[in-house]
């Protein structure tokens, strides 16, 4: 789909009538359609029609509108907002409307100036294209017509945008703009390129969606064990500032077992994106040892960049994610933060003088949020070979004052299946990840249990439920302790408190900045949890046969449990040894 | 230059001008009153024939028939030069001392442009402020934006002045240039800073912008932007390390609300405009490091939380934009502890980039985390012991209680002129941690316990 330039002056040209912040009014665009992209003013700022009233189009402009004057010309590109999809997306960093920030720097220096027009995909790189279809072959939409090794980690599959018969196709070195072949579609000939365009607000189609039965392995103990996310699932992370949303998002981006990561920094801090940018090229992928950046696309529309482009950034990101899903990859999409996106909607809505819904947000907030999360899922893609891909969306929410009764949190929770509640009180005592285990939930738990039983251990779900039960019990006991002090509790209940402290400190807490602890395999998680539960069972048994509580509390094996996290993945037999040591230590205590 | 006498409506700080042409959005306007007085304003909304102009200052004296409006053809700019250091300016950037006029090296748009995230560089140089609670537990790094969340009646000005006085990057002789923006503070507060700067000789490396409480509130929206434009210019064109102090951002937000109300905009939470997050971001985000430039802008803004409420929109939105916050606590202040930094809600997001081996000391992160955890436990136990009595607590719990008390008295408390270096601060931390049983110290590495704990253990008599 190449850009169609129109020369029909009368219908495609209008002029500026009114300017009010990021929203402007344009007159005389006769054939304009809703969501057409415009070039506004002499500098050609990018804008999008969001409302049409009679002869006037209301346009949101993706760049700063200072110094625009009424009467300046406006040109209609007659196409909705779209992204370029093709080799060169990975390792790139884009703004909210897919302008490459690296190339912007080359053009305008450290600051982003206005009216810059740079193509999203690099035009000068020649990619080694290998054709996968023969001349004369009939292809359908989504069939693989060829491959490009985009980065060392990722093989980029070129998908046919048409249904028809291949006339010409040839392997070789091409730039994205050079033709790689030709296809006959219903008697008409079309050129084939390595890239295609797609309208960001329209989901890319798939053959079939599947239920969530495979977990997204994140390496984060509290998530994997207690609140698992499935591949193709959706999760919301709401939390007040300083509770570790971004660190959690970044950990998930680093350690999730997906092939592709799309990270959207939506209205957040500039330095945070820089951190990702400086860190990811150095972080190594576990399986291949190649930098994580090789499989990452970054979208950065920081808080001080134009608000309308922030609104678009979420759609730009999800469309790119869908494109890689269609190649048959598992994609993790991080959106940090969806609240800023909702605020952009509110700001634009306010400028349009729309009737506001709750807390000034537009009435269509719920629908827009649901539409976005609905683009997640595990699917069979289009195309004749059976390909499966998935998009898991992890959206951060920043509720004002940390109070999740506000509309963005509530509407998000209605559509997402995992809720990871971040808790400021935990963060303050440096309990990270500061996910509150009593408030959080995962609706995927039951559908994933089958997978856990076959792939981790048959007793894993049971053990997890046991641990959760203990943590619940602890919360109840704490209330009593607040009134009468810990010594007044019966021994068995004090054992519960003793063990749950272990669970909290030695299992749930995980140090994102420690090389060893930042990621834990399912095997390690299982063995760690097993040690603690084993300790609990032994301790309860000891109390039953009359052992003093003090002896259990002074059991030196607890020190070893406290250092479990520091055991490396290749030394997991140490954890099995620890089980024996627990056993031995209790035998000795009981003997005395 | 186009001049009009076609005002048709005046409402609050807004003036509606008719029959105009060729006027651009955001343009600066000069208003000439009947008796020759001149005021400035800016175009807020422009259609084919009507411009809505926001006046900086009061609108009193403006009338419909005799006032003329001149459109100056450009957005708000400030003249910048490195001669601005050592000078005092009004909130609009005009010299306020008796010095000569500034000869501009450049005239810059005060709104600046967003820094390309790709061009940024991660802040990583540890700034030693000499204040233990900041250096050890909420480390400030060069290029960070770290606000002080204070409340009425707390000594945030003293703290800010102490930081400005003591801040240095270790191992370098590079000094900070200070850009100080007073936004709607009282004359008394402003003169506290001025005296302080004068006495310590800091004034020579400072540029001061004063918008005082009785200055027009619309100007408050301009002052921080002018100050940051100057800060960016000094940092990125003249390779200086700039510490930008803005006080008080609460006054800024109040002005923003006042103007939004005058424009009859749909209000958001507590009457503040819905775009306040974006607006604050255009101020706070103007800090950082840029690749290929030596200079940096570090932002230290002060805001007073209305009603000590951290969830109030002003501190709330600020916290979502800035890289952490230093929170002052009234309880500590009541105990007569200076600086009353409440470490638990405080945070520095960039801390990990600036600490550790070669930067501060290898044990820094562990000590900090351990003290956070221990102090939090101690504080919880305080309320518990108030109910059940200290006797009902376990031995370990009593040690935590003692730790929390000592922490406040020895670690948090320091004098106005006490400049502790990071080694002193961390050693003091170990000294306090030695009050706890060794097996409780799970956040510090075992080898660091060997290396530092014994050396700094406090001699205990009890």
mmCIF file of N, CA and C in Angstrom, chain A residues 15 17-21 65-70 93 101-102 105 110-113 239-242 245 267 269-271 274-275 278 302-304 310 340 343 346-347 398-401 428-430 481-485 487 501 505-506 509 513 559 563, chain B residues 22-25 45-48 74-75 109 113-123 143 236 269 275 277-278 281 285 290-291 310-311 316 319-323 325 344-345 347 349 352 372 376 380 384 387-388 392 439-444:
data_model
loop_
_atom_site.group_PDB
_atom_site.id
_atom_site.type_symbol
_atom_site.label_atom_id
_atom_site.label_comp_id
_atom_site.label_asym_id
_atom_site.label_seq_id
_atom_site.Cartn_x
_atom_site.Cartn_y
_atom_site.Cartn_z
ATOM 1 N N UNK A 15 -8.152 25.699 4.942
ATOM 2 C CA UNK A 15 -7.344 26.684 5.651
ATOM 3 C C UNK A 15 -7.734 26.707 7.124
ATOM 4 N N UNK A 17 -8.941 27.962 10.641
ATOM 5 C CA UNK A 17 -9.950 28.923 11.034
ATOM 6 C C UNK A 17 -9.757 29.378 12.474
ATOM 7 N N UNK A 18 -9.420 28.424 13.328
ATOM 8 C CA UNK A 18 -9.308 28.767 14.737
ATOM 9 C C UNK A 18 -8.252 27.874 15.383
ATOM 10 N N UNK A 19 -7.492 28.425 16.344
ATOM 11 C CA UNK A 19 -6.487 27.631 17.044
ATOM 12 C C UNK A 19 -6.717 27.783 18.536
ATOM 13 N N UNK A 20 -6.811 26.667 19.223
ATOM 14 C CA UNK A 20 -6.957 26.699 20.668
ATOM 15 C C UNK A 20 -6.179 25.526 21.228
ATOM 16 N N UNK A 21 -4.944 25.760 21.564
ATOM 17 C CA UNK A 21 -4.097 24.677 22.076
ATOM 18 C C UNK A 21 -3.915 23.613 21.014
ATOM 19 N N UNK A 65 1.280 23.875 18.710
ATOM 20 C CA UNK A 65 0.617 24.726 17.719
ATOM 21 C C UNK A 65 0.976 26.204 17.820
ATOM 22 N N UNK A 66 1.933 26.553 18.679
ATOM 23 C CA UNK A 66 2.318 27.968 18.795
ATOM 24 C C UNK A 66 2.720 28.525 17.434
ATOM 25 N N UNK A 67 2.412 29.784 17.247
ATOM 26 C CA UNK A 67 2.775 30.532 16.032
ATOM 27 C C UNK A 67 1.974 30.146 14.787
ATOM 28 N N UNK A 68 0.989 29.277 14.919
ATOM 29 C CA UNK A 68 0.101 29.049 13.775
ATOM 30 C C UNK A 68 -0.826 30.246 13.655
ATOM 31 N N UNK A 69 -1.227 30.574 12.413
ATOM 32 C CA UNK A 69 -2.132 31.704 12.211
ATOM 33 C C UNK A 69 -3.380 31.244 11.488
ATOM 34 N N UNK A 70 -4.529 31.862 11.782
ATOM 35 C CA UNK A 70 -5.710 31.570 10.982
ATOM 36 C C UNK A 70 -5.416 31.933 9.522
ATOM 37 N N UNK A 93 13.516 3.451 18.308
ATOM 38 C CA UNK A 93 12.727 4.165 19.304
ATOM 39 C C UNK A 93 11.932 5.236 18.582
ATOM 40 N N UNK A 101 12.992 8.652 16.696
ATOM 41 C CA UNK A 101 13.627 9.717 17.474
ATOM 42 C C UNK A 101 15.112 9.860 17.140
ATOM 43 N N UNK A 102 15.713 8.757 16.733
ATOM 44 C CA UNK A 102 17.120 8.803 16.365
ATOM 45 C C UNK A 102 17.326 9.701 15.138
ATOM 46 N N UNK A 105 16.847 13.295 15.916
ATOM 47 C CA UNK A 105 18.045 13.888 16.513
ATOM 48 C C UNK A 105 19.028 14.305 15.418
ATOM 49 N N UNK A 110 19.250 18.041 19.845
ATOM 50 C CA UNK A 110 18.752 17.458 21.097
ATOM 51 C C UNK A 110 17.287 17.733 21.380
ATOM 52 N N UNK A 111 16.770 18.774 20.769
ATOM 53 C CA UNK A 111 15.375 19.095 21.012
ATOM 54 C C UNK A 111 14.531 18.642 19.829
ATOM 55 N N UNK A 112 13.266 18.336 20.113
ATOM 56 C CA UNK A 112 12.378 17.943 19.035
ATOM 57 C C UNK A 112 11.713 19.193 18.483
ATOM 58 N N UNK A 113 12.081 19.598 17.289
ATOM 59 C CA UNK A 113 11.440 20.768 16.695
ATOM 60 C C UNK A 113 10.224 20.310 15.904
ATOM 61 N N UNK A 239 -1.049 1.623 40.903
ATOM 62 C CA UNK A 239 -0.335 1.923 42.128
ATOM 63 C C UNK A 239 0.015 3.387 42.197
ATOM 64 N N UNK A 240 0.121 3.922 43.423
ATOM 65 C CA UNK A 240 0.493 5.324 43.567
ATOM 66 C C UNK A 240 1.935 5.536 43.133
ATOM 67 N N UNK A 241 2.362 6.789 43.045
ATOM 68 C CA UNK A 241 3.740 7.013 42.590
ATOM 69 C C UNK A 241 4.713 6.492 43.628
ATOM 70 N N UNK A 242 5.828 5.993 43.125
ATOM 71 C CA UNK A 242 6.855 5.492 44.029
ATOM 72 C C UNK A 242 6.602 4.083 44.517
ATOM 73 N N UNK A 245 5.827 0.809 39.877
ATOM 74 C CA UNK A 245 5.189 0.382 38.631
ATOM 75 C C UNK A 245 6.211 0.195 37.526
ATOM 76 N N UNK A 267 3.467 9.293 28.130
ATOM 77 C CA UNK A 267 3.306 10.400 29.065
ATOM 78 C C UNK A 267 4.083 10.220 30.341
ATOM 79 N N UNK A 269 8.227 9.753 32.299
ATOM 80 C CA UNK A 269 9.462 10.530 32.423
ATOM 81 C C UNK A 269 10.455 10.257 31.295
ATOM 82 N N UNK A 270 11.119 11.312 30.867
ATOM 83 C CA UNK A 270 12.126 11.166 29.824
ATOM 84 C C UNK A 270 13.281 10.285 30.262
ATOM 85 N N UNK A 271 13.739 10.496 31.503
ATOM 86 C CA UNK A 271 14.896 9.736 31.965
ATOM 87 C C UNK A 271 14.615 8.246 32.070
ATOM 88 N N UNK A 274 15.284 6.794 28.806
ATOM 89 C CA UNK A 274 16.732 6.765 28.613
ATOM 90 C C UNK A 274 17.340 5.570 29.334
ATOM 91 N N UNK A 275 16.790 5.283 30.526
ATOM 92 C CA UNK A 275 17.284 4.145 31.286
ATOM 93 C C UNK A 275 17.090 2.854 30.488
ATOM 94 N N UNK A 278 19.536 2.806 27.609
ATOM 95 C CA UNK A 278 20.935 2.528 27.914
ATOM 96 C C UNK A 278 21.110 1.113 28.449
ATOM 97 N N UNK A 302 7.052 11.152 25.930
ATOM 98 C CA UNK A 302 7.194 11.544 27.327
ATOM 99 C C UNK A 302 6.175 12.615 27.694
ATOM 100 N N UNK A 303 6.075 12.886 28.995
ATOM 101 C CA UNK A 303 5.004 13.750 29.500
ATOM 102 C C UNK A 303 5.036 15.146 28.900
ATOM 103 N N UNK A 304 6.218 15.617 28.483
ATOM 104 C CA UNK A 304 6.281 16.984 27.963
ATOM 105 C C UNK A 304 6.160 17.027 26.441
ATOM 106 N N UNK A 310 0.395 11.491 22.389
ATOM 107 C CA UNK A 310 0.336 10.541 23.495
ATOM 108 C C UNK A 310 -0.881 9.635 23.323
ATOM 109 N N UNK A 340 -2.120 8.148 31.713
ATOM 110 C CA UNK A 340 -1.698 9.348 30.973
ATOM 111 C C UNK A 340 -2.390 9.392 29.615
ATOM 112 N N UNK A 343 -5.806 10.571 30.280
ATOM 113 C CA UNK A 343 -5.793 12.013 30.512
ATOM 114 C C UNK A 343 -5.692 12.783 29.202
ATOM 115 N N UNK A 346 -9.032 12.965 27.920
ATOM 116 C CA UNK A 346 -9.802 13.946 28.659
ATOM 117 C C UNK A 346 -9.462 15.358 28.208
ATOM 118 N N UNK A 347 -8.171 15.591 28.007
ATOM 119 C CA UNK A 347 -7.752 16.931 27.608
ATOM 120 C C UNK A 347 -8.324 17.303 26.249
ATOM 121 N N UNK A 398 -1.956 4.793 36.821
ATOM 122 C CA UNK A 398 -1.481 5.700 37.870
ATOM 123 C C UNK A 398 -2.665 6.429 38.492
ATOM 124 N N UNK A 399 -3.344 5.807 39.441
ATOM 125 C CA UNK A 399 -4.528 6.462 39.988
ATOM 126 C C UNK A 399 -4.152 7.652 40.864
ATOM 127 N N UNK A 400 -4.884 8.757 40.755
ATOM 128 C CA UNK A 400 -4.581 9.928 41.579
ATOM 129 C C UNK A 400 -4.646 9.553 43.062
ATOM 130 N N UNK A 401 -3.608 9.898 43.778
ATOM 131 C CA UNK A 401 -3.582 9.634 45.209
ATOM 132 C C UNK A 401 -3.573 8.161 45.544
ATOM 133 N N UNK A 428 7.478 1.491 50.899
ATOM 134 C CA UNK A 428 8.187 2.309 51.877
ATOM 135 C C UNK A 428 9.125 1.493 52.748
ATOM 136 N N UNK A 429 8.758 0.224 52.998
ATOM 137 C CA UNK A 429 9.674 -0.593 53.779
ATOM 138 C C UNK A 429 10.586 -1.391 52.854
ATOM 139 N N UNK A 430 10.657 -0.954 51.619
ATOM 140 C CA UNK A 430 11.524 -1.561 50.613
ATOM 141 C C UNK A 430 11.210 -3.038 50.408
ATOM 142 N N UNK A 481 -2.766 -9.417 67.057
ATOM 143 C CA UNK A 481 -1.488 -8.988 67.630
ATOM 144 C C UNK A 481 -1.528 -7.498 67.965
ATOM 145 N N UNK A 482 -2.180 -6.715 67.097
ATOM 146 C CA UNK A 482 -2.288 -5.282 67.342
ATOM 147 C C UNK A 482 -2.974 -4.986 68.677
ATOM 148 N N UNK A 483 -3.793 -5.919 69.119
ATOM 149 C CA UNK A 483 -4.546 -5.674 70.353
ATOM 150 C C UNK A 483 -3.863 -6.270 71.571
ATOM 151 N N UNK A 484 -3.325 -7.474 71.422
ATOM 152 C CA UNK A 484 -2.836 -8.157 72.619
ATOM 153 C C UNK A 484 -1.337 -8.445 72.589
ATOM 154 N N UNK A 485 -0.658 -8.136 71.502
ATOM 155 C CA UNK A 485 0.767 -8.448 71.428
ATOM 156 C C UNK A 485 0.986 -9.869 70.958
ATOM 157 N N UNK A 487 2.941 -12.311 71.989
ATOM 158 C CA UNK A 487 3.173 -13.390 72.951
ATOM 159 C C UNK A 487 1.888 -14.054 73.411
ATOM 160 N N UNK A 501 6.411 -14.618 57.763
ATOM 161 C CA UNK A 501 7.476 -13.617 57.659
ATOM 162 C C UNK A 501 8.533 -14.131 56.675
ATOM 163 N N UNK A 505 9.594 -12.329 53.276
ATOM 164 C CA UNK A 505 10.946 -11.801 53.092
ATOM 165 C C UNK A 505 11.794 -12.663 52.175
ATOM 166 N N UNK A 506 11.595 -13.982 52.267
ATOM 167 C CA UNK A 506 12.506 -14.867 51.554
ATOM 168 C C UNK A 506 11.935 -15.393 50.245
ATOM 169 N N UNK A 509 9.692 -11.170 48.324
ATOM 170 C CA UNK A 509 10.613 -10.083 48.001
ATOM 171 C C UNK A 509 11.613 -10.553 46.971
ATOM 172 N N UNK A 513 17.563 -5.516 41.247
ATOM 173 C CA UNK A 513 18.898 -5.012 40.914
ATOM 174 C C UNK A 513 19.992 -6.034 41.201
ATOM 175 N N UNK A 559 18.361 -19.250 58.811
ATOM 176 C CA UNK A 559 19.342 -18.359 58.174
ATOM 177 C C UNK A 559 19.579 -18.798 56.735
ATOM 178 N N UNK A 563 18.829 -17.055 52.878
ATOM 179 C CA UNK A 563 19.791 -16.792 51.800
ATOM 180 C C UNK A 563 19.499 -17.617 50.535
ATOM 181 N N UNK B 22 -3.890 38.145 10.794
ATOM 182 C CA UNK B 22 -2.465 37.826 10.780
ATOM 183 C C UNK B 22 -1.857 37.606 12.160
ATOM 184 N N UNK B 23 -2.700 37.330 13.140
ATOM 185 C CA UNK B 23 -2.194 37.107 14.492
ATOM 186 C C UNK B 23 -1.983 35.604 14.682
ATOM 187 N N UNK B 24 -0.897 35.231 15.366
ATOM 188 C CA UNK B 24 -0.652 33.807 15.523
ATOM 189 C C UNK B 24 -0.903 33.346 16.961
ATOM 190 N N UNK B 25 -1.105 32.043 17.083
ATOM 191 C CA UNK B 25 -1.395 31.445 18.388
ATOM 192 C C UNK B 25 -0.159 31.539 19.279
ATOM 193 N N UNK B 45 -6.308 31.943 22.345
ATOM 194 C CA UNK B 45 -7.247 31.312 21.430
ATOM 195 C C UNK B 45 -7.411 32.302 20.287
ATOM 196 N N UNK B 46 -7.348 31.789 19.083
ATOM 197 C CA UNK B 46 -7.431 32.715 17.968
ATOM 198 C C UNK B 46 -8.303 32.127 16.881
ATOM 199 N N UNK B 47 -9.276 32.915 16.439
ATOM 200 C CA UNK B 47 -10.051 32.483 15.283
ATOM 201 C C UNK B 47 -9.910 33.572 14.224
ATOM 202 N N UNK B 48 -10.662 33.456 13.163
ATOM 203 C CA UNK B 48 -10.419 34.362 12.040
ATOM 204 C C UNK B 48 -10.518 35.837 12.407
ATOM 205 N N UNK B 74 5.567 37.577 17.953
ATOM 206 C CA UNK B 74 6.396 36.443 18.350
ATOM 207 C C UNK B 74 5.909 35.905 19.692
ATOM 208 N N UNK B 75 6.304 34.693 20.005
ATOM 209 C CA UNK B 75 5.953 34.142 21.313
ATOM 210 C C UNK B 75 6.908 34.705 22.353
ATOM 211 N N UNK B 109 12.838 31.139 23.274
ATOM 212 C CA UNK B 109 11.438 30.904 23.618
ATOM 213 C C UNK B 109 11.374 30.295 25.015
ATOM 214 N N UNK B 113 11.731 23.470 24.142
ATOM 215 C CA UNK B 113 11.241 22.390 23.294
ATOM 216 C C UNK B 113 11.494 21.112 24.061
ATOM 217 N N UNK B 114 10.661 20.095 23.846
ATOM 218 C CA UNK B 114 10.932 18.850 24.577
ATOM 219 C C UNK B 114 12.278 18.252 24.175
ATOM 220 N N UNK B 115 13.032 17.798 25.171
ATOM 221 C CA UNK B 115 14.297 17.126 24.872
ATOM 222 C C UNK B 115 13.961 15.770 24.271
ATOM 223 N N UNK B 116 14.597 15.437 23.187
ATOM 224 C CA UNK B 116 14.414 14.133 22.552
ATOM 225 C C UNK B 116 14.860 13.041 23.526
ATOM 226 N N UNK B 117 13.961 12.103 23.891
ATOM 227 C CA UNK B 117 14.362 11.070 24.854
ATOM 228 C C UNK B 117 15.592 10.292 24.384
ATOM 229 N N UNK B 118 15.757 10.219 23.079
ATOM 230 C CA UNK B 118 16.906 9.491 22.540
ATOM 231 C C UNK B 118 18.209 10.237 22.812
ATOM 232 N N UNK B 119 18.117 11.567 22.953
ATOM 233 C CA UNK B 119 19.326 12.360 23.149
ATOM 234 C C UNK B 119 19.720 12.489 24.610
ATOM 235 N N UNK B 120 18.836 12.031 25.477
ATOM 236 C CA UNK B 120 19.150 12.154 26.898
ATOM 237 C C UNK B 120 20.218 11.155 27.305
ATOM 238 N N UNK B 121 20.883 11.482 28.386
ATOM 239 C CA UNK B 121 21.804 10.529 28.960
ATOM 240 C C UNK B 121 21.386 10.291 30.404
ATOM 241 N N UNK B 122 21.575 9.082 30.882
ATOM 242 C CA UNK B 122 21.143 8.755 32.234
ATOM 243 C C UNK B 122 21.946 9.534 33.270
ATOM 244 N N UNK B 123 21.268 10.224 34.174
ATOM 245 C CA UNK B 123 21.997 10.891 35.251
ATOM 246 C C UNK B 123 22.683 9.839 36.126
ATOM 247 N N UNK B 143 21.368 15.981 37.322
ATOM 248 C CA UNK B 143 20.429 15.862 36.214
ATOM 249 C C UNK B 143 19.081 15.338 36.659
ATOM 250 N N UNK B 236 23.569 23.778 28.769
ATOM 251 C CA UNK B 236 23.834 23.105 27.500
ATOM 252 C C UNK B 236 24.619 23.964 26.511
ATOM 253 N N UNK B 269 -9.950 17.556 38.890
ATOM 254 C CA UNK B 269 -9.990 17.307 40.323
ATOM 255 C C UNK B 269 -9.753 18.590 41.126
ATOM 256 N N UNK B 275 -5.538 19.525 32.348
ATOM 257 C CA UNK B 275 -4.222 19.390 31.719
ATOM 258 C C UNK B 275 -3.092 19.734 32.674
ATOM 259 N N UNK B 277 -1.383 17.954 34.683
ATOM 260 C CA UNK B 277 -0.266 17.001 34.595
ATOM 261 C C UNK B 277 0.670 17.385 33.451
ATOM 262 N N UNK B 278 0.086 17.599 32.272
ATOM 263 C CA UNK B 278 0.897 17.946 31.107
ATOM 264 C C UNK B 278 1.622 19.265 31.334
ATOM 265 N N UNK B 281 4.420 18.878 33.706
ATOM 266 C CA UNK B 281 5.491 18.115 33.066
ATOM 267 C C UNK B 281 6.373 19.011 32.205
ATOM 268 N N UNK B 285 10.058 18.382 33.451
ATOM 269 C CA UNK B 285 10.881 17.596 32.528
ATOM 270 C C UNK B 285 12.088 18.368 32.009
ATOM 271 N N UNK B 290 22.249 15.793 28.583
ATOM 272 C CA UNK B 290 22.070 15.588 27.159
ATOM 273 C C UNK B 290 23.385 15.069 26.602
ATOM 274 N N UNK B 291 23.274 14.082 25.729
ATOM 275 C CA UNK B 291 24.482 13.475 25.190
ATOM 276 C C UNK B 291 25.341 14.508 24.479
ATOM 277 N N UNK B 310 -0.651 14.282 50.995
ATOM 278 C CA UNK B 310 0.178 13.867 49.870
ATOM 279 C C UNK B 310 -0.663 13.496 48.649
ATOM 280 N N UNK B 311 -1.951 13.228 48.861
ATOM 281 C CA UNK B 311 -2.790 12.834 47.735
ATOM 282 C C UNK B 311 -3.486 14.031 47.079
ATOM 283 N N UNK B 316 0.475 15.086 44.213
ATOM 284 C CA UNK B 316 0.203 13.814 43.543
ATOM 285 C C UNK B 316 0.719 13.829 42.110
ATOM 286 N N UNK B 319 4.521 14.049 41.976
ATOM 287 C CA UNK B 319 5.186 12.780 42.262
ATOM 288 C C UNK B 319 5.186 11.836 41.078
ATOM 289 N N UNK B 320 4.162 11.955 40.243
ATOM 290 C CA UNK B 320 4.112 11.095 39.062
ATOM 291 C C UNK B 320 5.082 11.561 37.974
ATOM 292 N N UNK B 321 5.538 12.815 38.059
ATOM 293 C CA UNK B 321 6.426 13.314 37.015
ATOM 294 C C UNK B 321 7.883 13.291 37.460
ATOM 295 N N UNK B 322 8.115 13.686 38.723
ATOM 296 C CA UNK B 322 9.495 13.834 39.173
ATOM 297 C C UNK B 322 10.118 12.484 39.494
ATOM 298 N N UNK B 323 11.417 12.501 39.644
ATOM 299 C CA UNK B 323 12.127 11.259 39.923
ATOM 300 C C UNK B 323 12.291 11.070 41.416
ATOM 301 N N UNK B 325 10.835 12.049 45.567
ATOM 302 C CA UNK B 325 10.473 13.209 46.364
ATOM 303 C C UNK B 325 11.098 13.078 47.744
ATOM 304 N N UNK B 344 10.500 7.409 55.071
ATOM 305 C CA UNK B 344 9.639 6.329 54.558
ATOM 306 C C UNK B 344 8.879 6.726 53.291
ATOM 307 N N UNK B 345 8.162 7.834 53.267
ATOM 308 C CA UNK B 345 7.514 8.198 51.991
ATOM 309 C C UNK B 345 8.472 8.851 50.996
ATOM 310 N N UNK B 347 11.730 9.180 48.417
ATOM 311 C CA UNK B 347 12.221 8.244 47.412
ATOM 312 C C UNK B 347 13.094 8.992 46.422
ATOM 313 N N UNK B 349 14.314 7.968 42.676
ATOM 314 C CA UNK B 349 14.231 6.912 41.671
ATOM 315 C C UNK B 349 15.555 6.669 40.980
ATOM 316 N N UNK B 352 19.846 4.339 42.371
ATOM 317 C CA UNK B 352 20.688 3.192 42.039
ATOM 318 C C UNK B 352 21.719 3.492 40.960
ATOM 319 N N UNK B 372 15.913 1.332 55.835
ATOM 320 C CA UNK B 372 14.507 1.540 55.490
ATOM 321 C C UNK B 372 13.638 0.478 56.154
ATOM 322 N N UNK B 376 11.082 1.155 59.272
ATOM 323 C CA UNK B 376 9.651 0.907 59.061
ATOM 324 C C UNK B 376 9.128 -0.046 60.128
ATOM 325 N N UNK B 380 6.302 0.769 63.097
ATOM 326 C CA UNK B 380 5.093 -0.040 63.312
ATOM 327 C C UNK B 380 5.003 -0.475 64.758
ATOM 328 N N UNK B 384 2.322 -0.320 68.064
ATOM 329 C CA UNK B 384 1.924 -1.540 68.764
ATOM 330 C C UNK B 384 2.242 -1.424 70.255
ATOM 331 N N UNK B 387 -0.113 0.342 72.430
ATOM 332 C CA UNK B 387 -1.333 -0.365 72.820
ATOM 333 C C UNK B 387 -1.046 -1.434 73.870
ATOM 334 N N UNK B 388 -0.059 -2.283 73.566
ATOM 335 C CA UNK B 388 0.134 -3.444 74.449
ATOM 336 C C UNK B 388 1.253 -3.254 75.467
ATOM 337 N N UNK B 392 5.195 -6.463 76.453
ATOM 338 C CA UNK B 392 4.585 -7.548 75.679
ATOM 339 C C UNK B 392 5.348 -7.841 74.394
ATOM 340 N N UNK B 439 21.330 -11.636 62.606
ATOM 341 C CA UNK B 439 20.527 -12.435 61.675
ATOM 342 C C UNK B 439 19.348 -11.646 61.101
ATOM 343 N N UNK B 440 19.071 -10.478 61.688
ATOM 344 C CA UNK B 440 18.004 -9.643 61.121
ATOM 345 C C UNK B 440 18.500 -8.851 59.911
ATOM 346 N N UNK B 441 19.797 -8.784 59.732
ATOM 347 C CA UNK B 441 20.351 -7.949 58.666
ATOM 348 C C UNK B 441 20.390 -8.721 57.350
ATOM 349 N N UNK B 442 19.200 -8.916 56.766
ATOM 350 C CA UNK B 442 19.129 -9.725 55.553
ATOM 351 C C UNK B 442 19.372 -8.909 54.292
ATOM 352 N N UNK B 443 19.287 -7.586 54.383
ATOM 353 C CA UNK B 443 19.402 -6.760 53.185
ATOM 354 C C UNK B 443 20.844 -6.450 52.828
ATOM 355 N N UNK B 444 21.728 -6.637 53.789
ATOM 356 C CA UNK B 444 23.138 -6.335 53.487
ATOM 357 C C UNK B 444 23.876 -7.628 53.175
#
